[in-house]
PDB file of C-alpha atoms in Angstrom:
ATOM      1  CA  MET A   1      15.686  32.772 -18.818  1.00  0.00           C
ATOM      2  CA  ILE A   2      12.634  30.596 -18.160  1.00  0.00           C
ATOM      3  CA  ASP A   3       9.999  29.363 -20.034  1.00  0.00           C
ATOM      4  CA  VAL A   4       7.114  31.484 -18.674  1.00  0.00           C
ATOM      5  CA  THR A   5       4.343  29.802 -20.688  1.00  0.00           C
ATOM      6  CA  ALA A   6       5.433  26.292 -19.308  1.00  0.00           C
ATOM      7  CA  TYR A   7       5.639  27.950 -15.910  1.00  0.00           C
ATOM      8  CA  LEU A   8       2.077  29.058 -15.866  1.00  0.00           C
ATOM      9  CA  ARG A   9       0.603  26.214 -17.048  1.00  0.00           C
ATOM     10  CA  ARG A  10       2.487  24.434 -14.013  1.00  0.00           C
ATOM     11  CA  ILE A  11       0.769  26.304 -11.528  1.00  0.00           C
ATOM     12  CA  ASP A  12      -2.450  26.610 -13.788  1.00  0.00           C
ATOM     13  CA  VAL A  13      -2.622  30.176 -14.365  1.00  0.00           C
ATOM     14  CA  ARG A  14      -3.659  32.711 -17.050  1.00  0.00           C
ATOM     15  CA  VAL A  15      -2.511  36.062 -16.293  1.00  0.00           C
ATOM     16  CA  ASP A  16      -3.506  39.141 -18.858  1.00  0.00           C
ATOM     17  CA  GLY A  17      -2.473  42.782 -18.821  1.00  0.00           C
ATOM     18  CA  PRO A  18       0.012  44.416 -16.359  1.00  0.00           C
ATOM     19  CA  PRO A  19       1.133  43.881 -12.915  1.00  0.00           C
ATOM     20  CA  SER A  20      -1.574  44.158 -10.529  1.00  0.00           C
ATOM     21  CA  VAL A  21      -2.478  43.412  -6.998  1.00  0.00           C
ATOM     22  CA  GLU A  22      -5.173  40.924  -8.302  1.00  0.00           C
ATOM     23  CA  SER A  23      -2.816  39.063 -10.335  1.00  0.00           C
ATOM     24  CA  LEU A  24      -0.037  39.097  -7.629  1.00  0.00           C
ATOM     25  CA  HIS A  25      -2.395  37.634  -5.675  1.00  0.00           C
ATOM     26  CA  LEU A  26      -3.820  35.110  -8.157  1.00  0.00           C
ATOM     27  CA  LEU A  27      -0.275  34.177  -8.740  1.00  0.00           C
ATOM     28  CA  HIS A  28       1.158  33.605  -5.525  1.00  0.00           C
ATOM     29  CA  ARG A  29      -2.031  31.417  -4.051  1.00  0.00           C
ATOM     30  CA  ALA A  30      -1.940  29.109  -7.393  1.00  0.00           C
ATOM     31  CA  HIS A  31       2.000  28.802  -6.577  1.00  0.00           C
ATOM     32  CA  VAL A  32       1.914  27.771  -3.066  1.00  0.00           C
ATOM     33  CA  GLN A  33      -1.408  25.550  -3.728  1.00  0.00           C
ATOM     34  CA  ARG A  34       0.273  23.578  -6.703  1.00  0.00           C
ATOM     35  CA  VAL A  35       4.187  23.625  -6.014  1.00  0.00           C
ATOM     36  CA  PRO A  36       4.822  21.817  -2.865  1.00  0.00           C
ATOM     37  CA  TYR A  37       7.335  23.023  -0.001  1.00  0.00           C
ATOM     38  CA  GLU A  38       9.568  19.874  -0.073  1.00  0.00           C
ATOM     39  CA  CYS A  39      13.054  18.307   0.657  1.00  0.00           C
ATOM     40  CA  LEU A  40      13.311  15.142  -1.324  1.00  0.00           C
ATOM     41  CA  GLU A  41      16.110  15.853  -3.291  1.00  0.00           C
ATOM     42  CA  ILE A  42      18.222  15.764  -0.170  1.00  0.00           C
ATOM     43  CA  TRP A  43      17.125  12.316   0.576  1.00  0.00           C
ATOM     44  CA  LEU A  44      17.209  11.145  -2.831  1.00  0.00           C
ATOM     45  CA  GLY A  45      20.964  12.165  -2.883  1.00  0.00           C
ATOM     46  CA  ARG A  46      20.328  14.639  -5.555  1.00  0.00           C
ATOM     47  CA  PRO A  47      22.264  17.872  -4.912  1.00  0.00           C
ATOM     48  CA  THR A  48      20.779  21.029  -5.802  1.00  0.00           C
ATOM     49  CA  THR A  49      22.112  24.871  -6.199  1.00  0.00           C
ATOM     50  CA  VAL A  50      20.400  28.278  -5.480  1.00  0.00           C
ATOM     51  CA  ASP A  51      20.477  29.136  -9.224  1.00  0.00           C
ATOM     52  CA  PRO A  52      16.734  30.105  -9.751  1.00  0.00           C
ATOM     53  CA  ALA A  53      16.776  29.279 -13.164  1.00  0.00           C
ATOM     54  CA  GLU A  54      17.551  25.634 -12.202  1.00  0.00           C
ATOM     55  CA  SER A  55      15.030  25.733  -9.521  1.00  0.00           C
ATOM     56  CA  ALA A  56      12.560  26.935 -12.001  1.00  0.00           C
ATOM     57  CA  ALA A  57      12.938  24.172 -15.012  1.00  0.00           C
ATOM     58  CA  ARG A  58      12.689  21.756 -11.880  1.00  0.00           C
ATOM     59  CA  ILE A  59       9.367  23.175 -10.763  1.00  0.00           C
ATOM     60  CA  ILE A  60       8.150  23.527 -14.445  1.00  0.00           C
ATOM     61  CA  GLY A  61       9.060  19.547 -14.521  1.00  0.00           C
ATOM     62  CA  GLY A  62       6.755  18.971 -11.345  1.00  0.00           C
ATOM     63  CA  ARG A  63       8.818  19.071  -8.368  1.00  0.00           C
ATOM     64  CA  GLY A  64       8.961  21.687  -5.505  1.00  0.00           C
ATOM     65  CA  GLY A  65      11.569  22.845  -3.486  1.00  0.00           C
ATOM     66  CA  TYR A  66      12.266  25.007  -0.156  1.00  0.00           C
ATOM     67  CA  CYS A  67      13.011  28.703   0.090  1.00  0.00           C
ATOM     68  CA  TYR A  68      15.681  29.187  -2.007  1.00  0.00           C
ATOM     69  CA  HIS A  69      14.201  27.144  -4.910  1.00  0.00           C
ATOM     70  CA  LEU A  70      10.539  28.197  -4.396  1.00  0.00           C
ATOM     71  CA  ASN A  71      11.127  32.191  -4.039  1.00  0.00           C
ATOM     72  CA  GLY A  72      14.074  32.350  -6.307  1.00  0.00           C
ATOM     73  CA  ALA A  73      12.103  30.766  -9.360  1.00  0.00           C
ATOM     74  CA  PHE A  74       9.304  32.580  -8.594  1.00  0.00           C
ATOM     75  CA  SER A  75      10.855  35.892  -8.348  1.00  0.00           C
ATOM     76  CA  LEU A  76      11.777  34.865 -11.958  1.00  0.00           C
ATOM     77  CA  LEU A  77       8.339  34.359 -12.974  1.00  0.00           C
ATOM     78  CA  LEU A  78       7.571  37.456 -11.611  1.00  0.00           C
ATOM     79  CA  GLU A  79      10.136  39.486 -13.183  1.00  0.00           C
ATOM     80  CA  ALA A  80       9.282  37.727 -16.560  1.00  0.00           C
ATOM     81  CA  LEU A  81       5.658  39.316 -15.995  1.00  0.00           C
ATOM     82  CA  GLY A  82       6.813  42.896 -15.182  1.00  0.00           C
ATOM     83  CA  TYR A  83       6.627  42.947 -11.282  1.00  0.00           C
ATOM     84  CA  ARG A  84       8.995  45.144  -9.612  1.00  0.00           C
ATOM     85  CA  VAL A  85      10.719  41.874  -7.341  1.00  0.00           C
ATOM     86  CA  ARG A  86      13.463  42.388  -4.517  1.00  0.00           C
ATOM     87  CA  ARG A  87      15.091  39.495  -2.701  1.00  0.00           C
ATOM     88  CA  HIS A  88      16.178  39.981   0.950  1.00  0.00           C
ATOM     89  CA  VAL A  89      18.527  37.776   3.605  1.00  0.00           C
ATOM     90  CA  GLY A  90      16.156  36.528   6.359  1.00  0.00           C
ATOM     91  CA  GLY A  91      16.403  34.257   9.132  1.00  0.00           C
ATOM     92  CA  VAL A  92      13.575  31.727  10.769  1.00  0.00           C
ATOM     93  CA  GLN A  93      13.349  31.172  14.560  1.00  0.00           C
ATOM     94  CA  GLY A  94      12.515  28.135  15.160  1.00  0.00           C
ATOM     95  CA  LYS A  95       9.946  26.896  18.144  1.00  0.00           C
ATOM     96  CA  ALA A  96      12.680  25.934  20.450  1.00  0.00           C
ATOM     97  CA  GLU A  97      16.261  26.988  18.743  1.00  0.00           C
ATOM     98  CA  GLY A  98      18.037  30.127  19.945  1.00  0.00           C
ATOM     99  CA  PRO A  99      16.675  33.733  19.603  1.00  0.00           C
ATOM    100  CA  PRO A 100      15.464  35.943  16.320  1.00  0.00           C
ATOM    101  CA  ASN A 101      18.049  36.146  13.286  1.00  0.00           C
ATOM    102  CA  VAL A 102      18.936  37.165  10.045  1.00  0.00           C
ATOM    103  CA  ASP A 103      21.785  34.313   9.235  1.00  0.00           C
ATOM    104  CA  GLY A 104      20.423  33.565   5.544  1.00  0.00           C
ATOM    105  CA  GLY A 105      18.415  30.747   6.339  1.00  0.00           C
ATOM    106  CA  HIS A 106      15.618  32.434   4.432  1.00  0.00           C
ATOM    107  CA  LEU A 107      15.193  33.755   1.296  1.00  0.00           C
ATOM    108  CA  VAL A 108      12.409  36.516   0.868  1.00  0.00           C
ATOM    109  CA  LEU A 109      10.692  38.253  -1.698  1.00  0.00           C
ATOM    110  CA  THR A 110       8.846  41.555  -1.659  1.00  0.00           C
ATOM    111  CA  VAL A 111       6.938  43.240  -4.526  1.00  0.00           C
ATOM    112  CA  SER A 112       6.723  47.132  -4.954  1.00  0.00           C
ATOM    113  CA  GLY A 113       4.620  49.252  -6.935  1.00  0.00           C
ATOM    114  CA  LEU A 114       1.410  47.910  -6.348  1.00  0.00           C
ATOM    115  CA  PRO A 115      -0.525  50.655  -4.117  1.00  0.00           C
ATOM    116  CA  CYS A 116      -4.134  49.712  -3.165  1.00  0.00           C
ATOM    117  CA  PRO A 117      -6.490  51.339  -0.477  1.00  0.00           C
ATOM    118  CA  ASP A 118      -5.122  49.339   2.483  1.00  0.00           C
ATOM    119  CA  ASN A 119      -1.684  49.377   1.040  1.00  0.00           C
ATOM    120  CA  PRO A 120      -1.028  52.845  -0.021  1.00  0.00           C
ATOM    121  CA  ASP A 121       2.943  52.653  -0.433  1.00  0.00           C
ATOM    122  CA  GLY A 122       2.437  49.524  -2.470  1.00  0.00           C
ATOM    123  CA  GLU A 123       4.899  46.984  -1.023  1.00  0.00           C
ATOM    124  CA  TRP A 124       4.092  43.385  -0.327  1.00  0.00           C
ATOM    125  CA  LEU A 125       5.642  40.387   1.474  1.00  0.00           C
ATOM    126  CA  VAL A 126       5.794  37.781  -0.710  1.00  0.00           C
ATOM    127  CA  ASP A 127       6.741  34.208   0.279  1.00  0.00           C
ATOM    128  CA  GLN A 128       6.360  30.792  -1.207  1.00  0.00           C
ATOM    129  CA  GLY A 129       9.098  29.295   1.008  1.00  0.00           C
ATOM    130  CA  LEU A 130       7.703  29.185   4.452  1.00  0.00           C
ATOM    131  CA  GLY A 131       5.887  25.971   3.888  1.00  0.00           C
ATOM    132  CA  ASP A 132       2.961  25.920   6.282  1.00  0.00           C
ATOM    133  CA  ALA A 133       2.654  30.067   6.301  1.00  0.00           C
ATOM    134  CA  ILE A 134       1.027  32.725   4.092  1.00  0.00           C
ATOM    135  CA  HIS A 135      -1.224  31.671   1.475  1.00  0.00           C
ATOM    136  CA  ALA A 136      -1.306  35.117  -0.013  1.00  0.00           C
ATOM    137  CA  PRO A 137       1.079  38.230  -0.262  1.00  0.00           C
ATOM    138  CA  LEU A 138       0.963  40.477   2.857  1.00  0.00           C
ATOM    139  CA  PRO A 139       0.860  44.197   3.055  1.00  0.00           C
ATOM    140  CA  LEU A 140       4.309  45.531   3.805  1.00  0.00           C
ATOM    141  CA  VAL A 141       2.669  47.326   6.736  1.00  0.00           C
ATOM    142  CA  GLU A 142       2.653  46.744  10.596  1.00  0.00           C
ATOM    143  CA  GLY A 143      -0.479  45.011  11.658  1.00  0.00           C
ATOM    144  CA  VAL A 144      -2.172  41.831  12.292  1.00  0.00           C
ATOM    145  CA  TYR A 145      -3.429  39.657   9.188  1.00  0.00           C
ATOM    146  CA  ARG A 146      -6.109  36.967   9.183  1.00  0.00           C
ATOM    147  CA  GLN A 147      -5.788  34.326   6.238  1.00  0.00           C
ATOM    148  CA  GLY A 148      -8.127  31.233   6.396  1.00  0.00           C
ATOM    149  CA  PRO A 149      -7.725  29.789   9.917  1.00  0.00           C
ATOM    150  CA  PHE A 150      -4.487  31.368  10.586  1.00  0.00           C
ATOM    151  CA  THR A 151      -3.581  34.601  12.066  1.00  0.00           C
ATOM    152  CA  TYR A 152       0.020  36.530  11.167  1.00  0.00           C
ATOM    153  CA  GLY A 153       1.652  39.593  12.519  1.00  0.00           C
ATOM    154  CA  LEU A 154       4.235  42.050  10.422  1.00  0.00           C
ATOM    155  CA  ARG A 155       6.156  44.703  12.372  1.00  0.00           C
ATOM    156  CA  PRO A 156       9.493  46.066  12.634  1.00  0.00           C
ATOM    157  CA  SER A 157      12.329  43.795  13.223  1.00  0.00           C
ATOM    158  CA  GLU A 158      14.085  43.704  16.840  1.00  0.00           C
ATOM    159  CA  VAL A 159      17.161  42.353  15.751  1.00  0.00           C
ATOM    160  CA  GLU A 160      17.892  43.890  12.077  1.00  0.00           C
ATOM    161  CA  PRO A 161      17.661  47.778  12.115  1.00  0.00           C
ATOM    162  CA  GLY A 162      15.241  48.842   9.407  1.00  0.00           C
ATOM    163  CA  GLY A 163      14.102  45.180   8.621  1.00  0.00           C
ATOM    164  CA  TRP A 164      10.616  43.307   9.333  1.00  0.00           C
ATOM    165  CA  ARG A 165       9.350  40.586  11.532  1.00  0.00           C
ATOM    166  CA  PHE A 166       7.012  38.087  10.381  1.00  0.00           C
ATOM    167  CA  ASP A 167       5.250  36.329  13.336  1.00  0.00           C
ATOM    168  CA  HIS A 168       3.336  33.105  12.490  1.00  0.00           C
ATOM    169  CA  ASP A 169       0.196  31.518  13.737  1.00  0.00           C
ATOM    170  CA  PRO A 170       0.462  29.457  17.206  1.00  0.00           C
ATOM    171  CA  ARG A 171      -0.019  26.599  15.367  1.00  0.00           C
ATOM    172  CA  GLY A 172       2.655  27.025  13.004  1.00  0.00           C
ATOM    173  CA  SER A 173       5.792  25.030  12.558  1.00  0.00           C
ATOM    174  CA  PHE A 174       8.145  27.978  13.837  1.00  0.00           C
ATOM    175  CA  LEU A 175       7.625  31.106  15.865  1.00  0.00           C
ATOM    176  CA  GLY A 176       8.797  33.938  13.430  1.00  0.00           C
ATOM    177  CA  MET A 177      10.965  35.265  10.792  1.00  0.00           C
ATOM    178  CA  ASP A 178      13.109  38.351  10.338  1.00  0.00           C
ATOM    179  CA  PHE A 179      14.323  39.883   7.125  1.00  0.00           C
ATOM    180  CA  ARG A 180      16.959  42.638   6.032  1.00  0.00           C
ATOM    181  CA  ALA A 181      15.128  45.703   4.039  1.00  0.00           C
ATOM    182  CA  GLY A 182      17.932  45.961   1.454  1.00  0.00           C
ATOM    183  CA  PRO A 183      18.448  43.736  -1.559  1.00  0.00           C
ATOM    184  CA  ALA A 184      20.327  40.471  -1.807  1.00  0.00           C
ATOM    185  CA  GLU A 185      22.077  38.347  -4.337  1.00  0.00           C
ATOM    186  CA  MET A 186      21.236  34.828  -4.610  1.00  0.00           C
ATOM    187  CA  SER A 187      25.324  33.997  -3.649  1.00  0.00           C
ATOM    188  CA  GLU A 188      24.735  35.535  -0.265  1.00  0.00           C
ATOM    189  CA  PHE A 189      22.625  32.175   0.532  1.00  0.00           C
ATOM    190  CA  ALA A 190      25.291  29.821  -1.096  1.00  0.00           C
ATOM    191  CA  ALA A 191      26.826  28.657   2.227  1.00  0.00           C
ATOM    192  CA  MET A 192      23.928  28.140   3.876  1.00  0.00           C
ATOM    193  CA  HIS A 193      21.991  26.263   1.231  1.00  0.00           C
ATOM    194  CA  GLU A 194      25.284  24.042   1.590  1.00  0.00           C
ATOM    195  CA  PHE A 195      24.480  23.789   5.176  1.00  0.00           C
ATOM    196  CA  LEU A 196      21.232  23.019   5.151  1.00  0.00           C
ATOM    197  CA  SER A 197      21.230  20.260   2.380  1.00  0.00           C
ATOM    198  CA  THR A 198      24.322  18.301   3.630  1.00  0.00           C
ATOM    199  CA  SER A 199      24.930  18.821   7.550  1.00  0.00           C
ATOM    200  CA  PRO A 200      23.433  16.081   9.915  1.00  0.00           C
ATOM    201  CA  GLU A 201      22.182  19.037  11.835  1.00  0.00           C
ATOM    202  CA  SER A 202      20.108  20.550   9.338  1.00  0.00           C
ATOM    203  CA  GLY A 203      16.290  19.764   9.791  1.00  0.00           C
ATOM    204  CA  PHE A 204      16.200  18.932   6.235  1.00  0.00           C
ATOM    205  CA  VAL A 205      18.805  16.315   6.399  1.00  0.00           C
ATOM    206  CA  ARG A 206      16.912  14.868  10.140  1.00  0.00           C
ATOM    207  CA  VAL A 207      13.369  14.786   8.529  1.00  0.00           C
ATOM    208  CA  ALA A 208      11.903  14.510   4.854  1.00  0.00           C
ATOM    209  CA  THR A 209       9.464  17.111   5.044  1.00  0.00           C
ATOM    210  CA  VAL A 210       6.455  17.990   2.334  1.00  0.00           C
ATOM    211  CA  GLN A 211       4.091  20.782   2.791  1.00  0.00           C
ATOM    212  CA  ARG A 212       1.338  22.293   1.077  1.00  0.00           C
ATOM    213  CA  ARG A 213      -0.768  25.474   1.963  1.00  0.00           C
ATOM    214  CA  ASP A 214      -4.188  25.891   0.953  1.00  0.00           C
ATOM    215  CA  ALA A 215      -7.421  28.428   1.480  1.00  0.00           C
ATOM    216  CA  SER A 216      -8.238  26.544   4.459  1.00  0.00           C
ATOM    217  CA  GLY A 217      -5.412  24.878   6.079  1.00  0.00           C
ATOM    218  CA  VAL A 218      -1.907  23.147   5.622  1.00  0.00           C
ATOM    219  CA  ASP A 219      -1.335  19.662   4.824  1.00  0.00           C
ATOM    220  CA  ALA A 220       2.533  18.423   6.472  1.00  0.00           C
ATOM    221  CA  MET A 221       4.455  15.217   5.669  1.00  0.00           C
ATOM    222  CA  ARG A 222       6.992  14.813   7.945  1.00  0.00           C
ATOM    223  CA  GLY A 223       8.831  11.498   7.342  1.00  0.00           C
ATOM    224  CA  LEU A 224       5.920   9.036   7.471  1.00  0.00           C
ATOM    225  CA  VAL A 225       3.136  11.097   9.284  1.00  0.00           C
ATOM    226  CA  LEU A 226       0.528  13.121   7.365  1.00  0.00           C
ATOM    227  CA  THR A 227      -0.825  15.941   9.404  1.00  0.00           C
ATOM    228  CA  ARG A 228      -3.675  18.021   8.564  1.00  0.00           C
ATOM    229  CA  ILE A 229      -3.713  21.282  10.325  1.00  0.00           C
ATOM    230  CA  GLY A 230      -6.568  24.200   9.927  1.00  0.00           C
ATOM    231  CA  ASP A 231     -10.427  23.539   9.003  1.00  0.00           C
ATOM    232  CA  ARG A 232     -10.027  20.144  10.085  1.00  0.00           C
ATOM    233  CA  GLU A 233      -7.332  18.510  11.779  1.00  0.00           C
ATOM    234  CA  HIS A 234      -6.011  14.792  11.677  1.00  0.00           C
ATOM    235  CA  THR A 235      -2.975  12.542  11.491  1.00  0.00           C
ATOM    236  CA  LEU A 236      -1.920   9.473   9.995  1.00  0.00           C
ATOM    237  CA  THR A 237       1.089   7.225   9.215  1.00  0.00           C
ATOM    238  CA  ALA A 238       1.866   5.896   6.033  1.00  0.00           C
ATOM    239  CA  GLN A 239       2.403   2.066   6.425  1.00  0.00           C
ATOM    240  CA  THR A 240       3.912   0.848   3.319  1.00  0.00           C
ATOM    241  CA  GLU A 241       5.539   2.280   0.253  1.00  0.00           C
ATOM    242  CA  ARG A 242       2.684   2.689  -1.777  1.00  0.00           C
ATOM    243  CA  ASP A 243       0.975   4.669   0.997  1.00  0.00           C
ATOM    244  CA  TYR A 244       3.827   6.943   1.183  1.00  0.00           C
ATOM    245  CA  PHE A 245       3.902   7.673  -2.543  1.00  0.00           C
ATOM    246  CA  GLU A 246       0.444   7.482  -2.905  1.00  0.00           C
ATOM    247  CA  ILE A 247       0.076  10.384  -0.108  1.00  0.00           C
ATOM    248  CA  LEU A 248       2.833  12.584  -2.129  1.00  0.00           C
ATOM    249  CA  ALA A 249       0.690  12.257  -5.492  1.00  0.00           C
ATOM    250  CA  ASP A 250      -2.911  12.447  -3.972  1.00  0.00           C
ATOM    251  CA  VAL A 251      -2.350  14.979  -1.445  1.00  0.00           C
ATOM    252  CA  PHE A 252       0.671  17.006  -2.681  1.00  0.00           C
ATOM    253  CA  ALA A 253       0.384  16.771  -6.348  1.00  0.00           C
ATOM    254  CA  LEU A 254       3.709  15.404  -6.114  1.00  0.00           C
ATOM    255  CA  PRO A 255       3.909  12.179  -8.447  1.00  0.00           C
ATOM    256  CA  LEU A 256       7.609  12.109  -8.337  1.00  0.00           C
ATOM    257  CA  ALA A 257       7.327  11.200 -12.014  1.00  0.00           C
ATOM    258  CA  ASP A 258      11.046  11.726 -12.227  1.00  0.00           C
ATOM    259  CA  VAL A 259      12.113   9.306  -9.689  1.00  0.00           C
ATOM    260  CA  THR A 260      12.757   5.908 -10.948  1.00  0.00           C
ATOM    261  CA  PRO A 261      11.355   2.555  -8.965  1.00  0.00           C
ATOM    262  CA  SER A 262      15.008   1.996  -7.324  1.00  0.00           C
ATOM    263  CA  GLU A 263      15.317   5.501  -6.204  1.00  0.00           C
ATOM    264  CA  ARG A 264      11.746   4.860  -4.586  1.00  0.00           C
ATOM    265  CA  ALA A 265      12.428   1.669  -3.005  1.00  0.00           C
ATOM    266  CA  LYS A 266      15.803   3.269  -1.612  1.00  0.00           C
ATOM    267  CA  LEU A 267      13.826   6.519  -0.467  1.00  0.00           C
ATOM    268  CA  TRP A 268      11.180   4.191   1.304  1.00  0.00           C
ATOM    269  CA  GLN A 269      13.875   2.297   3.208  1.00  0.00           C
ATOM    270  CA  ARG A 270      15.591   5.523   4.380  1.00  0.00           C
ATOM    271  CA  LEU A 271      12.387   6.915   5.575  1.00  0.00           C
ATOM    272  CA  TRP A 272      11.490   3.698   7.207  1.00  0.00           C
ATOM    273  CA  THR A 273      14.752   3.493   9.081  1.00  0.00           C
ATOM    274  CA  ALA A 274      14.195   6.842  10.295  1.00  0.00           C
ATOM    275  CA  HIS A 275      10.471   6.336  11.342  1.00  0.00           C
ATOM    276  CA  GLU A 276      11.764   3.306  13.414  1.00  0.00           C
ATOM    277  CA  ARG A 277      14.526   4.974  14.992  1.00  0.00           C
ATOM    278  CA  TRP A 278      12.134   8.132  16.027  1.00  0.00           C
ATOM    279  CA  PHE A 279       9.623   5.779  17.348  1.00  0.00           C
ATOM    280  CA  GLU A 280      11.913   3.835  19.478  1.00  0.00           C
ATOM    281  CA  SER A 281      13.063   6.938  20.829  1.00  0.00           C
TER     282      SER A 281
END
């Protein structure tokens, strides 16, 4: 279903041999560092679907996506490499919005069959779609985990019997995420994807977001404001169209080669208008 060679070239990884804990970590880190979390297709007026093959093709072509795209595509890559992958229905609890939930607003992956001394059951939380969260897989074992400058937690979910709760670092963009233990089909996410990509109430529609995690921190572009959190912290605002697209290319490895000059100009105008409205408020 996907061009595995091209996908591995996109994330600059070579893997040999059968599935292993070491290779899973290598693939996860490389993917999250080189394929940005982004919702710019919405701002460009380009409808997408939750079809993992479509998402994989877009990623191979140099773009990113959000959870349905990133985890959907990554699940195909892992399956093609022989990993035992399961998709799950999840839900994200924001900083201010409502209680924990499992509403289909997040697609989660787990990988099984890879035991190690710290994880004898061999199940792993694998998630490319949390934006500013995990850099490497987490053992699906209750506990507190440190990755670079951030601390995360895993524990049984209080809202989904038999499910799990991921607690984000306090500096993260959301409080946590809960997910269902059983497997999910991609069709279960279609309605929420439609809402997230079209509704005026959607965070993706309100704010053009791009994020990239690395070993020592997170870069986040929200509208025209770039923020670095982690090993060093700073904030700057893109003042010109050229600044904005150079930041995308240099910081997020997102040159937008598939976007025409006319589309760039229209995107910049939308971003600048939204930024002025936010600044005035």
